[in-house]
Each structure stands twice: as C-alpha cells, then as structure tokens.
Tab-separated table of C-alpha atoms and ligand atoms in Angstrom:
chain	number	residue	atom	x	y	z
A	1	UNK	CA	137.850	104.714	119.222
A	2	UNK	CA	136.483	102.939	122.314
A	3	UNK	CA	133.206	104.536	123.415
A	4	UNK	CA	132.866	103.110	126.899
A	5	UNK	CA	134.177	100.349	129.151
A	6	UNK	CA	131.944	98.693	131.748
A	7	UNK	CA	133.823	96.819	134.428
A	8	UNK	CA	132.908	94.654	137.373
A	9	UNK	CA	133.673	91.586	139.449
A	10	UNK	CA	130.720	89.589	138.149
A	11	UNK	CA	130.154	89.769	134.395
A	12	UNK	CA	128.256	86.888	132.755
A	13	UNK	CA	130.527	85.531	130.032
A	14	UNK	CA	130.081	82.092	128.439
A	15	UNK	CA	127.614	80.997	131.098
A	16	UNK	CA	129.728	81.915	134.138
A	17	UNK	CA	130.330	85.026	136.244
A	18	UNK	CA	133.847	86.399	136.255
A	19	UNK	CA	135.686	89.705	136.719
A	20	UNK	CA	135.851	91.484	133.354
A	21	UNK	CA	135.948	94.773	131.492
A	22	UNK	CA	133.528	94.979	128.578
A	23	UNK	CA	134.937	97.246	125.886
A	24	UNK	CA	132.276	98.862	123.690
A	25	UNK	CA	132.803	100.526	120.328
A	26	UNK	CA	130.182	101.713	117.833
A	27	UNK	CA	127.356	99.887	119.563
A	28	UNK	CA	129.091	96.532	119.695
A	29	UNK	CA	131.292	94.695	122.152
A	30	UNK	CA	134.834	95.071	120.843
A	31	UNK	CA	136.279	92.664	123.387
A	32	UNK	CA	135.875	91.258	126.878
A	33	UNK	CA	139.123	92.139	128.666
A	34	UNK	CA	140.577	91.142	132.042
A	35	UNK	CA	139.346	93.435	134.804
A	36	UNK	CA	142.798	94.855	135.512
A	37	UNK	CA	142.856	96.331	131.987
A	38	UNK	CA	139.854	98.552	132.734
A	39	UNK	CA	140.819	102.218	132.282
A	40	UNK	CA	140.383	104.767	135.057
A	41	UNK	CA	137.277	106.205	133.394
A	42	UNK	CA	135.510	102.843	133.070
A	43	UNK	CA	131.989	102.580	134.427
A	44	UNK	CA	132.189	100.365	137.515
A	45	UNK	CA	129.435	98.057	138.740
A	46	UNK	CA	128.471	98.473	142.393
A	47	UNK	CA	129.494	95.660	144.737
A	48	UNK	CA	125.991	94.144	144.723
A	49	UNK	CA	125.560	94.275	140.921
A	50	UNK	CA	126.186	91.843	138.089
A	51	UNK	CA	126.388	92.590	134.363
A	52	UNK	CA	124.134	90.484	132.137
A	53	UNK	CA	123.470	90.372	128.423
A	54	UNK	CA	120.277	92.255	127.557
A	55	UNK	CA	117.380	89.800	127.710
A	56	UNK	CA	115.611	88.646	124.545
A	57	UNK	CA	111.863	88.041	124.895
A	58	UNK	CA	110.510	86.195	121.866
A	59	UNK	CA	106.869	86.158	122.998
A	60	UNK	CA	105.235	89.569	123.482
A	61	UNK	CA	101.829	90.874	122.390
A	62	UNK	CA	102.198	94.600	121.763
A	63	UNK	CA	98.693	94.943	120.202
A	64	UNK	CA	99.473	98.121	118.234
A	65	UNK	CA	97.914	99.147	115.940
A	66	UNK	CA	94.282	98.293	116.430
A	67	UNK	CA	94.162	97.531	120.146
A	68	UNK	CA	96.512	100.253	121.288
A	69	UNK	CA	94.335	100.845	124.329
A	70	UNK	CA	95.549	97.411	125.531
A	71	UNK	CA	99.282	98.153	125.032
A	72	UNK	CA	101.558	99.808	122.489
A	73	UNK	CA	105.136	99.923	121.276
A	74	UNK	CA	106.179	102.829	123.500
A	75	UNK	CA	104.720	101.397	126.702
A	76	UNK	CA	105.652	97.770	126.008
A	77	UNK	CA	109.240	98.515	125.046
A	78	UNK	CA	109.674	100.875	128.001
A	79	UNK	CA	108.405	98.181	130.391
A	80	UNK	CA	110.724	95.701	128.700
A	81	UNK	CA	113.721	97.993	129.129
A	82	UNK	CA	112.837	98.532	132.793
A	83	UNK	CA	113.024	94.743	133.128
A	84	UNK	CA	116.402	94.326	131.409
A	85	UNK	CA	114.930	93.244	128.063
A	86	UNK	CA	116.670	94.762	125.022
A	87	UNK	CA	115.016	92.762	122.224
A	88	UNK	CA	111.444	91.593	121.842
A	89	UNK	CA	109.650	89.756	119.069
A	90	UNK	CA	106.053	90.795	118.667
A	91	UNK	CA	103.211	88.322	118.171
A	92	UNK	CA	101.006	88.639	115.059
A	93	UNK	CA	97.819	89.043	117.123
A	94	UNK	CA	95.998	90.937	118.846
A	95	UNK	CA	96.861	93.927	116.716
A	96	UNK	CA	94.549	94.910	113.888
A	97	UNK	CA	95.392	94.067	111.213
A	98	UNK	CA	96.999	90.839	112.425
A	99	UNK	CA	100.438	90.280	110.863
A	100	UNK	CA	99.342	87.766	108.225
A	101	UNK	CA	100.681	89.309	105.012
A	102	UNK	CA	103.462	91.707	103.945
A	103	UNK	CA	101.115	94.706	103.900
A	104	UNK	CA	100.121	94.086	107.522
A	105	UNK	CA	103.795	93.673	108.461
A	106	UNK	CA	104.512	97.060	106.899
A	107	UNK	CA	101.750	98.584	109.030
A	108	UNK	CA	103.255	96.990	112.149
A	109	UNK	CA	106.737	98.227	111.325
A	110	UNK	CA	105.472	101.752	110.742
A	111	UNK	CA	103.831	101.692	114.189
A	112	UNK	CA	106.903	100.321	115.928
A	113	UNK	CA	109.625	102.402	114.285
A	114	UNK	CA	109.077	105.776	115.970
A	115	UNK	CA	108.134	104.416	119.400
A	116	UNK	CA	110.399	101.522	120.361
A	117	UNK	CA	113.108	102.052	122.973
A	118	UNK	CA	114.495	98.519	122.419
A	119	UNK	CA	115.017	96.381	119.300
A	120	UNK	CA	111.874	94.787	117.895
A	121	UNK	CA	111.247	91.919	115.469
A	122	UNK	CA	108.008	90.322	114.292
A	123	UNK	CA	106.341	86.952	114.019
A	124	UNK	CA	103.905	86.319	111.173
A	125	UNK	CA	100.592	84.506	111.450
A	126	UNK	CA	99.479	81.222	109.899
A	127	UNK	CA	95.683	81.426	109.698
A	128	UNK	CA	93.361	79.717	107.197
A	129	UNK	CA	93.467	82.736	104.847
A	130	UNK	CA	97.257	83.088	104.869
A	131	UNK	CA	97.980	79.446	103.988
A	132	UNK	CA	99.438	79.223	100.516
A	133	UNK	CA	100.969	82.707	100.877
A	134	UNK	CA	103.401	82.233	103.748
A	135	UNK	CA	106.551	82.514	101.657
A	136	UNK	CA	105.968	86.190	100.846
A	137	UNK	CA	105.754	87.078	104.548
A	138	UNK	CA	108.854	84.968	105.282
A	139	UNK	CA	110.735	86.850	102.574
A	140	UNK	CA	109.574	90.113	104.152
A	141	UNK	CA	111.551	89.167	107.284
A	142	UNK	CA	109.299	87.595	109.910
A	143	UNK	CA	111.014	85.159	112.275
A	144	UNK	CA	108.419	82.430	111.744
A	145	UNK	CA	104.685	81.836	111.851
A	146	UNK	CA	102.350	81.543	114.792
A	147	UNK	CA	99.251	79.393	114.674
A	148	UNK	CA	96.577	78.393	117.151
A	149	UNK	CA	95.102	74.913	117.224
A	150	UNK	CA	92.100	76.134	119.275
A	151	UNK	CA	90.212	79.472	119.142
A	152	UNK	CA	92.615	82.358	119.790
A	153	UNK	CA	90.299	84.705	121.647
A	154	UNK	CA	90.061	87.225	118.800
A	155	UNK	CA	87.877	86.718	115.715
A	156	UNK	CA	90.376	88.058	113.174
A	157	UNK	CA	92.943	85.349	114.007
A	158	UNK	CA	91.182	81.980	113.441
A	159	UNK	CA	92.792	78.716	114.434
A	160	UNK	CA	94.016	75.921	112.159
A	161	UNK	CA	92.210	72.596	112.255
A	162	UNK	CA	94.223	69.385	111.979
A	163	UNK	CA	94.134	69.351	108.183
A	164	UNK	CA	95.303	72.964	107.957
A	165	UNK	CA	98.040	72.351	110.536
A	166	UNK	CA	99.391	69.674	108.220
A	167	UNK	CA	99.063	72.041	105.251
A	168	UNK	CA	101.003	74.744	107.108
A	169	UNK	CA	103.798	72.317	108.005
A	170	UNK	CA	103.980	71.135	104.383
A	171	UNK	CA	104.153	74.699	103.125
A	172	UNK	CA	106.828	75.751	105.629
A	173	UNK	CA	108.952	72.651	105.052
A	174	UNK	CA	109.476	73.814	101.452
A	175	UNK	CA	111.567	76.771	102.692
A	176	UNK	CA	112.497	75.473	106.172
A	177	UNK	CA	110.259	78.024	107.879
A	178	UNK	CA	109.444	77.792	111.576
A	179	UNK	CA	105.932	77.177	112.936
A	180	UNK	CA	105.284	78.332	116.509
A	181	UNK	CA	102.198	76.757	117.992
A	182	UNK	CA	99.622	77.551	120.649
A	183	UNK	CA	99.040	73.887	121.397
A	184	UNK	CA	95.640	73.198	122.941
A	185	UNK	CA	93.225	70.779	121.257
A	186	UNK	CA	89.771	72.289	120.626
A	187	UNK	CA	87.853	69.023	120.968
A	188	UNK	CA	89.364	68.310	124.374
A	189	UNK	CA	88.479	71.862	125.443
A	190	UNK	CA	84.871	71.433	124.310
A	191	UNK	CA	84.589	68.139	126.197
A	192	UNK	CA	85.796	69.782	129.415
A	193	UNK	CA	83.900	73.079	129.141
A	194	UNK	CA	82.359	74.065	132.474
A	195	UNK	CA	80.303	76.855	133.967
A	196	UNK	CA	83.342	78.713	135.267
A	197	UNK	CA	82.941	81.024	138.196
A	198	UNK	CA	85.441	82.639	140.543
A	199	UNK	CA	87.336	79.477	141.593
A	200	UNK	CA	90.610	79.011	139.669
A	201	UNK	CA	90.687	75.186	139.882
A	202	UNK	CA	87.376	75.031	137.947
A	203	UNK	CA	89.015	77.066	135.196
A	204	UNK	CA	91.996	74.690	135.193
A	205	UNK	CA	89.617	71.715	134.839
A	206	UNK	CA	88.189	73.350	131.709
A	207	UNK	CA	91.656	73.360	130.088
A	208	UNK	CA	93.201	70.017	131.164
A	209	UNK	CA	96.689	68.771	130.437
A	210	UNK	CA	95.171	66.442	127.846
A	211	UNK	CA	94.338	69.479	125.679
A	212	UNK	CA	98.052	70.264	125.465
A	213	UNK	CA	99.302	66.697	125.047
A	214	UNK	CA	96.795	65.941	122.271
A	215	UNK	CA	97.711	69.094	120.353
A	216	UNK	CA	101.453	68.542	120.816
A	217	UNK	CA	101.149	64.978	119.518
A	218	UNK	CA	99.529	66.378	116.364
A	219	UNK	CA	102.428	68.797	115.876
A	220	UNK	CA	105.013	66.068	116.440
A	221	UNK	CA	103.239	63.788	113.944
A	222	UNK	CA	103.485	66.598	111.399
A	223	UNK	CA	107.196	67.085	112.050
A	224	UNK	CA	107.812	63.371	111.692
A	225	UNK	CA	106.069	63.449	108.315
A	226	UNK	CA	107.616	66.658	106.932
A	227	UNK	CA	111.010	66.975	108.644
A	228	UNK	CA	110.025	70.563	109.402
A	229	UNK	CA	110.578	72.823	112.417
A	230	UNK	CA	108.107	73.707	115.158
A	231	UNK	CA	108.161	75.388	118.555
A	232	UNK	CA	105.691	74.753	121.383
A	233	UNK	CA	104.592	78.048	122.924
A	234	UNK	CA	103.894	78.593	126.646
A	235	UNK	CA	104.051	74.967	127.760
A	236	UNK	CA	102.054	74.536	130.963
A	237	UNK	CA	101.273	70.797	131.100
A	238	UNK	CA	104.104	68.763	132.567
A	239	UNK	CA	102.420	65.682	131.079
A	240	UNK	CA	103.703	66.883	127.693
A	241	UNK	CA	107.341	66.951	128.807
A	242	UNK	CA	108.002	63.232	128.090
A	243	UNK	CA	106.527	63.681	124.588
A	244	UNK	CA	108.873	66.548	123.813
A	245	UNK	CA	111.845	64.776	125.367
A	246	UNK	CA	111.203	61.667	123.246
A	247	UNK	CA	110.682	63.767	120.107
A	248	UNK	CA	114.035	65.466	120.594
A	249	UNK	CA	115.731	62.119	121.193
A	250	UNK	CA	114.139	60.881	117.975
A	251	UNK	CA	115.684	63.855	116.133
A	252	UNK	CA	112.495	65.816	115.468
A	253	UNK	CA	113.177	69.526	115.116
A	254	UNK	CA	111.096	70.787	118.027
A	255	UNK	CA	111.766	73.327	120.764
A	256	UNK	CA	109.610	74.456	123.683
A	257	UNK	CA	109.191	77.433	125.971
A	258	UNK	CA	107.478	78.081	129.262
A	259	UNK	CA	106.678	81.315	131.094
A	260	UNK	CA	107.433	82.884	134.472
A	261	UNK	CA	103.819	82.575	135.652
A	262	UNK	CA	103.932	78.776	135.284
A	263	UNK	CA	107.219	78.662	137.205
A	264	UNK	CA	106.338	80.901	140.142
A	265	UNK	CA	102.566	80.644	140.734
A	266	UNK	CA	100.446	77.569	141.412
A	267	UNK	CA	96.680	77.201	141.276
A	268	UNK	CA	96.247	76.577	145.007
A	269	UNK	CA	97.545	80.065	145.802
A	270	UNK	CA	95.407	81.988	143.311
A	271	UNK	CA	92.646	83.789	145.218
A	272	UNK	CA	89.029	83.409	144.150
A	273	UNK	CA	88.076	85.962	141.521
A	274	UNK	CA	91.687	87.086	140.899
A	275	UNK	CA	91.407	87.125	137.119
A	276	UNK	CA	94.740	88.910	136.732
A	277	UNK	CA	96.092	85.309	136.936
A	278	UNK	CA	94.004	84.045	134.011
A	279	UNK	CA	95.985	82.747	131.065
A	280	UNK	CA	95.631	79.933	128.514
A	281	UNK	CA	96.841	77.285	129.036
A	282	UNK	CA	96.250	77.777	132.765
A	283	UNK	CA	98.572	77.811	135.757
A	284	UNK	CA	98.480	74.275	137.213
A	285	UNK	CA	99.414	72.732	140.567
A	286	UNK	CA	102.695	72.719	142.513
A	287	UNK	CA	103.657	69.181	141.440
A	288	UNK	CA	103.262	70.239	137.797
A	289	UNK	CA	105.430	73.272	138.489
A	290	UNK	CA	108.206	71.081	139.935
A	291	UNK	CA	108.205	69.031	136.731
A	292	UNK	CA	108.463	72.163	134.552
A	293	UNK	CA	111.534	73.217	136.529
A	294	UNK	CA	113.058	69.774	136.051
A	295	UNK	CA	112.367	69.978	132.311
A	296	UNK	CA	114.129	73.343	132.085
A	297	UNK	CA	117.111	72.024	133.992
A	298	UNK	CA	117.452	68.932	131.779
A	299	UNK	CA	117.030	70.969	128.565
A	300	UNK	CA	113.669	69.541	127.449
A	301	UNK	CA	112.204	73.039	127.766
A	302	UNK	CA	114.582	75.383	125.956
A	303	UNK	CA	113.643	78.877	127.008
A	304	UNK	CA	111.570	81.220	129.170
A	305	UNK	CA	109.518	84.084	127.709
A	306	UNK	CA	106.922	86.414	129.182
A	307	UNK	CA	103.924	85.788	126.890
A	308	UNK	CA	103.076	89.355	127.895
A	309	UNK	CA	99.433	89.597	126.836
A	310	UNK	CA	97.772	92.636	128.353
A	311	UNK	CA	94.329	94.111	127.889
A	312	UNK	CA	92.411	96.973	129.417
A	313	UNK	CA	91.469	96.645	133.086
A	314	UNK	CA	87.802	96.492	132.029
A	315	UNK	CA	88.448	93.334	129.997
A	316	UNK	CA	90.848	91.795	132.495
A	317	UNK	CA	88.257	92.122	135.246
A	318	UNK	CA	85.173	91.563	133.061
A	319	UNK	CA	82.735	89.153	134.679
A	320	UNK	CA	83.482	90.426	138.184
A	321	UNK	CA	85.836	87.577	139.021
A	322	UNK	CA	84.456	84.902	136.666
A	323	UNK	CA	87.453	83.127	135.116
A	324	UNK	CA	85.478	82.096	132.024
A	325	UNK	CA	84.622	85.719	131.187
A	326	UNK	CA	87.805	87.716	131.894
A	327	UNK	CA	90.499	88.266	129.257
A	328	UNK	CA	93.097	85.482	129.309
A	329	UNK	CA	96.614	86.905	129.361
A	330	UNK	CA	99.169	87.942	131.971
A	331	UNK	CA	101.225	91.127	131.915
A	332	UNK	CA	104.708	89.960	132.847
A	333	UNK	CA	107.167	91.678	130.524
A	334	UNK	CA	108.690	93.950	133.175
A	335	UNK	CA	109.408	91.399	135.923
A	336	UNK	CA	110.179	88.057	134.295
A	337	UNK	CA	113.806	87.817	135.388
A	338	UNK	CA	113.398	88.721	139.084
A	339	UNK	CA	110.246	86.577	139.343
A	340	UNK	CA	111.940	83.445	138.016
A	341	UNK	CA	115.190	84.227	139.829
A	342	UNK	CA	113.340	84.540	143.162
A	343	UNK	CA	111.921	81.040	142.714
A	344	UNK	CA	115.177	79.652	141.278
A	345	UNK	CA	117.106	80.924	144.301
A	346	UNK	CA	114.661	79.109	146.607
A	347	UNK	CA	115.236	75.937	144.584
A	348	UNK	CA	119.034	76.251	144.517
A	349	UNK	CA	119.189	76.961	140.777
A	350	UNK	CA	122.058	79.340	139.928
A	351	UNK	CA	121.432	82.755	138.397
A	352	UNK	CA	123.570	81.995	135.357
A	353	UNK	CA	121.181	79.193	134.332
A	354	UNK	CA	118.164	81.458	134.739
A	355	UNK	CA	119.707	84.269	132.693
A	356	UNK	CA	120.610	81.789	129.964
A	357	UNK	CA	116.961	80.786	129.499
A	358	UNK	CA	116.016	84.469	129.060
A	359	UNK	CA	118.907	85.554	126.825
A	360	UNK	CA	121.279	83.152	125.083
A	361	UNK	CA	118.596	80.498	124.544
A	362	UNK	CA	115.944	82.887	123.257
A	363	UNK	CA	118.441	84.694	121.016
A	364	UNK	CA	119.663	81.426	119.506
A	365	UNK	CA	116.081	80.253	119.038
A	366	UNK	CA	115.377	83.384	116.975
A	367	UNK	CA	118.679	83.106	115.093
A	368	UNK	CA	119.896	86.377	116.660
A	369	UNK	CA	123.503	85.357	117.132
A	370	UNK	CA	124.657	88.884	118.048
A	371	UNK	CA	122.119	89.096	120.889
A	372	UNK	CA	121.831	87.441	124.295
A	373	UNK	CA	125.538	87.145	125.041
A	374	UNK	CA	128.463	89.219	126.273
A	375	UNK	CA	131.130	88.393	123.719
A	376	UNK	CA	133.326	90.086	121.142
A	377	UNK	CA	131.233	91.057	118.132
A	378	UNK	CA	127.897	90.928	119.954
A	379	UNK	CA	125.630	93.948	120.217
A	380	UNK	CA	126.405	95.982	123.348
A	381	UNK	CA	122.942	95.288	124.806
A	382	UNK	CA	123.384	94.884	128.554
A	383	UNK	CA	121.503	94.793	131.842
A	384	UNK	CA	122.803	95.752	135.283
A	385	UNK	CA	121.137	93.525	137.876
A	386	UNK	CA	121.321	93.507	141.683
A	387	UNK	CA	120.442	89.870	142.388
A	388	UNK	CA	120.107	90.115	146.176
A	389	UNK	CA	118.108	93.349	146.367
A	390	UNK	CA	114.589	92.741	147.730
A	391	UNK	CA	111.674	94.393	146.012
A	392	UNK	CA	107.892	94.386	146.399
A	393	UNK	CA	106.132	95.127	143.119
A	394	UNK	CA	103.866	98.135	143.252
A	395	UNK	CA	101.327	99.037	140.577
A	396	UNK	CA	102.711	102.560	140.294
A	397	UNK	CA	106.025	101.337	138.864
A	398	UNK	CA	104.459	99.350	136.008
A	399	UNK	CA	105.274	100.830	132.617
A	400	UNK	CA	102.481	98.991	130.798
A	401	UNK	CA	99.640	101.006	129.287
A	402	UNK	CA	97.354	99.315	131.832
A	403	UNK	CA	98.728	98.941	135.341
A	404	UNK	CA	97.312	95.454	135.818
A	405	UNK	CA	99.472	92.417	136.574
A	406	UNK	CA	99.484	89.156	138.499
A	407	UNK	CA	102.806	90.250	139.996
A	408	UNK	CA	101.523	93.318	141.874
A	409	UNK	CA	102.096	92.919	145.610
A	410	UNK	CA	104.529	90.013	145.256
A	411	UNK	CA	107.869	90.134	147.044
A	412	UNK	CA	110.750	89.395	144.704
A	413	UNK	CA	114.516	89.354	144.982
A	414	UNK	CA	116.538	91.046	142.254
A	415	UNK	CA	116.311	94.525	140.758
A	416	UNK	CA	117.273	95.693	137.268
A	417	UNK	CA	119.231	98.913	137.862
A	418	UNK	CA	119.972	99.841	134.265
A	419	UNK	CA	119.646	98.636	130.687
A	420	UNK	CA	121.914	99.445	127.752
A	421	UNK	CA	121.071	99.291	124.075
A	422	UNK	CA	123.829	99.373	121.465
A	423	UNK	CA	126.348	100.759	123.926
A	424	UNK	CA	124.251	103.520	125.522
A	425	UNK	CA	122.006	103.498	128.604
A	426	UNK	CA	118.303	103.478	127.802
A	427	UNK	CA	116.490	106.543	129.122
A	428	UNK	CA	113.023	105.147	129.857
A	429	UNK	CA	111.460	108.533	129.240
A	430	UNK	CA	113.784	109.581	126.458
A	431	UNK	CA	114.447	109.025	122.811
A	432	UNK	CA	113.206	105.838	121.114
A	433	UNK	CA	116.469	104.344	119.807
A	434	UNK	CA	115.241	100.817	119.132
A	435	UNK	CA	115.819	99.267	115.727
A	436	UNK	CA	113.515	97.038	113.730
A	437	UNK	CA	114.895	93.549	113.189
A	438	UNK	CA	114.371	91.162	110.328
A	439	UNK	CA	115.110	87.473	110.445
A	440	UNK	CA	118.837	86.848	109.920
A	441	UNK	CA	119.730	85.219	106.631
A	442	UNK	CA	120.801	81.906	108.087
A	443	UNK	CA	118.358	80.810	110.782
A	444	UNK	CA	119.995	79.831	114.052
A	445	UNK	CA	116.932	77.980	115.296
A	446	UNK	CA	118.240	74.561	114.497
A	447	UNK	CA	118.302	71.284	116.353
A	448	UNK	CA	117.782	71.435	120.054
A	449	UNK	CA	121.198	70.369	121.264
A	450	UNK	CA	122.591	73.880	120.880
A	451	UNK	CA	119.711	75.762	122.458
A	452	UNK	CA	119.562	73.572	125.549
A	453	UNK	CA	123.138	74.427	126.484
A	454	UNK	CA	123.282	76.846	129.416
A	455	UNK	CA	124.511	80.290	128.418
B	501	ZN	ZN1	100.924	84.622	123.530
C-alpha cells in the first residue's frame, strides 16, 4: 500500500545528490528506488528543484505559554515549515513557566499539541532550583538540559555559577544526561561592560571572545572530571575553536553549534541602531566568520541551528537603537537554509554539506535517528528546495508572530517550495499535524566522530 512516490534527478541520499524515487508508505520512507522505477503517477520535482530531508532545528525559543505575544507554537512551527524545517526542539526559556520540572513540561506539551504543524520536542532547564531534581525531567522525555553561565535575560531562568555548573555535570553524569550550555563568563562580561549606544562594535566589545573561551574552558574542565556530555550553544568566538578541537581530540564528549547569523553577517556591515541584529554572544568580524566556516568544514563545529529568539517589536527596538537596551535575539527560523546556502555558494561550499549541518547532524545530535535523512525506515519528512532561485526577503512573508528579523531586505539564493511531514505536504494554513517527541530510548548524541560526518 504505497501512498506516494516523489521522484527527481537530484535527491539527497547519503550525503550526495542522485536521481531517485522516494517511496512513501504510512508516513515513512519504504525505500529509495532508482528513478526509472518511478510509477507514472509519481510526483515529479521540477528541473530546478532538489529533494532534501526535512530540516531539524534543535535550538528554537517558542515562548508559549507565558510570552505568547513574542511567538507561539502555531506561528513558530508554521514559519519553520515555510523554511523546510520539519522538527524543532524548543528551549526551556522564555516561556512561563520555564521547562524546569515535569509539571512545567506538561504545560508546554499541552500548549504545543493542538497548534504545531511540525514535530516538536523539548529541552529541560538546569537552574539553581532544579539541581538535584533533573532525573525526573529526563525521565519525562526532555532531550537534555540547558543552562546559562551568565544572566539569561529573564529573571525566572537564573544562571549557574561555577560551583553549580560542576554540580549539574555531576548529577547528569549519573544517568549520562546531556548539558547544553550558553557559554559566556559573567565576570568577563562585567569587566567589559560599557555604555552601549547605537554602534554595534561597542556592543561587541562588551561581550568579547574571552567571555566565551573562559566559559567553555570551565565546561571542558567539568567534562574531563566527570566523563559527561556537553554541547556548546551558538558558538560565536572563533578563538574557542582550538579549545573544542583539542577537547574532541582528547576524547571529551563535547559538541558545538553555530548559527546562520554568525555565518552570514559581520559587525562591520551592521548599521548603527539596527537592533534587529542584536544577539548574545554577538556577531563578530569577517575574519572571525571565516574561521567559523573553517571549523564547520573540518567538523569542529558539528551543526547549524537558528537560535530563533523573537520578541515583540517594542522590545526588539526598545532604547531607540541602543544595543544595550534592545532585546537580544534574532528571528531566523524561516530562512536559515537559504541564508547559509547563499554564503556557502559564494565560498564554494557544496549544498550537500550545508544541508547536512541542518538535518543529519542535528538529528543525530538529538538522537533522532529516523529524522534528517532520506533513507528506508526514516520518517517521510521532506523539503523541496530550488537552490538557484533568487529571493529578496520581505517582511510580509514572515510567518513569525512579530514580523521583525535581521534578514528582511537581504537578497538570498534558494527557495523552499514545499515541505512534507510524515508523507503529506504541510498546508501552512491548515491542520496542525505535528507530533510531540520524547527523547529516544538510546541517545544518539554520542562521541563527535559520527556527528561531524557530512550527511
Ligand atoms: Zn537560544
């Protein structure tokens, strides 16, 4: 009982494009057949289209419930689907309550269930009050635990000091849980605090690379002591790349991600007062960006995620252009793939590498072995992408609750023409067919050798 066959000359299978017919049955890929076996009623890709696995974004702030005026499950998952993303994992803040215990997770799940057009999983939070109780939230199905090492920006999600970081790693090591870390050191930030203003480089000086390297060294020390697992979120400082590379060579169980905004923007091109570009850690200079690209290509950085962190326009533009006052977070969920692909193309990096960082690598990191790949047995989550189609991003096409983004007005190459979830096309304005995910029984987020392999 085959439901549908999707056929085309360029289907991404095992990290390479080839002609294929993807046979779908009951929401899963039954097999990937030679193109000539495609039946007459197969759905055919257009000549300028490629078929990709649905993207997996493991770093998204949906903010519902509690700050639903910033974003929400319906708007976030619709924007994701418009961008080819078929799975997201939601961060434990800035919703209220934050996802720091099983009761709060139940509240989150109840919010997400009726509204999500793609599949959704959840991170838990490691905050001072949840230490000592992390196992219960792990058993309830979160994919791991997020902590901050410096103030998070919201009062209900306090950061862990050095002693509590060590306590969290000790606690997680007992059940091989994963700690995902916002790695900026608070003392370095205090030492570099400045008056701010509308000039982006002054904001960058207030959050120097040293803040990231100091915090990452603390995490690596903890891994060396406990043998545990940790992941460095939104790496911006290229100065930290050698630390992570050496830690992996040493056998420490660490992975790292970066984000499209660090790969496509640089501080010299951010206009004065343009606080839609504010994020923490900040966007640094072009030389730093080159080193992040090199670290992705050599596997030191494992994956690319949006860190979609929206707010209302009032908060994003609070302070009338003062970078110290505006909300820090970039809305990028809908355009991550074309943004990074546009820059990759300029740099001579092939599309199959880029897609791997957004799909196979993120899925493996989360242990979602039936996601992020076009293969027999995988979920039939797919994206149709026209990689050479030019596109200028207009605010009116944004599906976020707040039509604010650093990407508005930018000229990109590559358009997502359609997204499939479990074997059916997603209707962006239709039924919410997304499923809630819990952490798979045997975590796939293991040593880094596997996740640095191109898809
Ligand atoms: Zn984040």
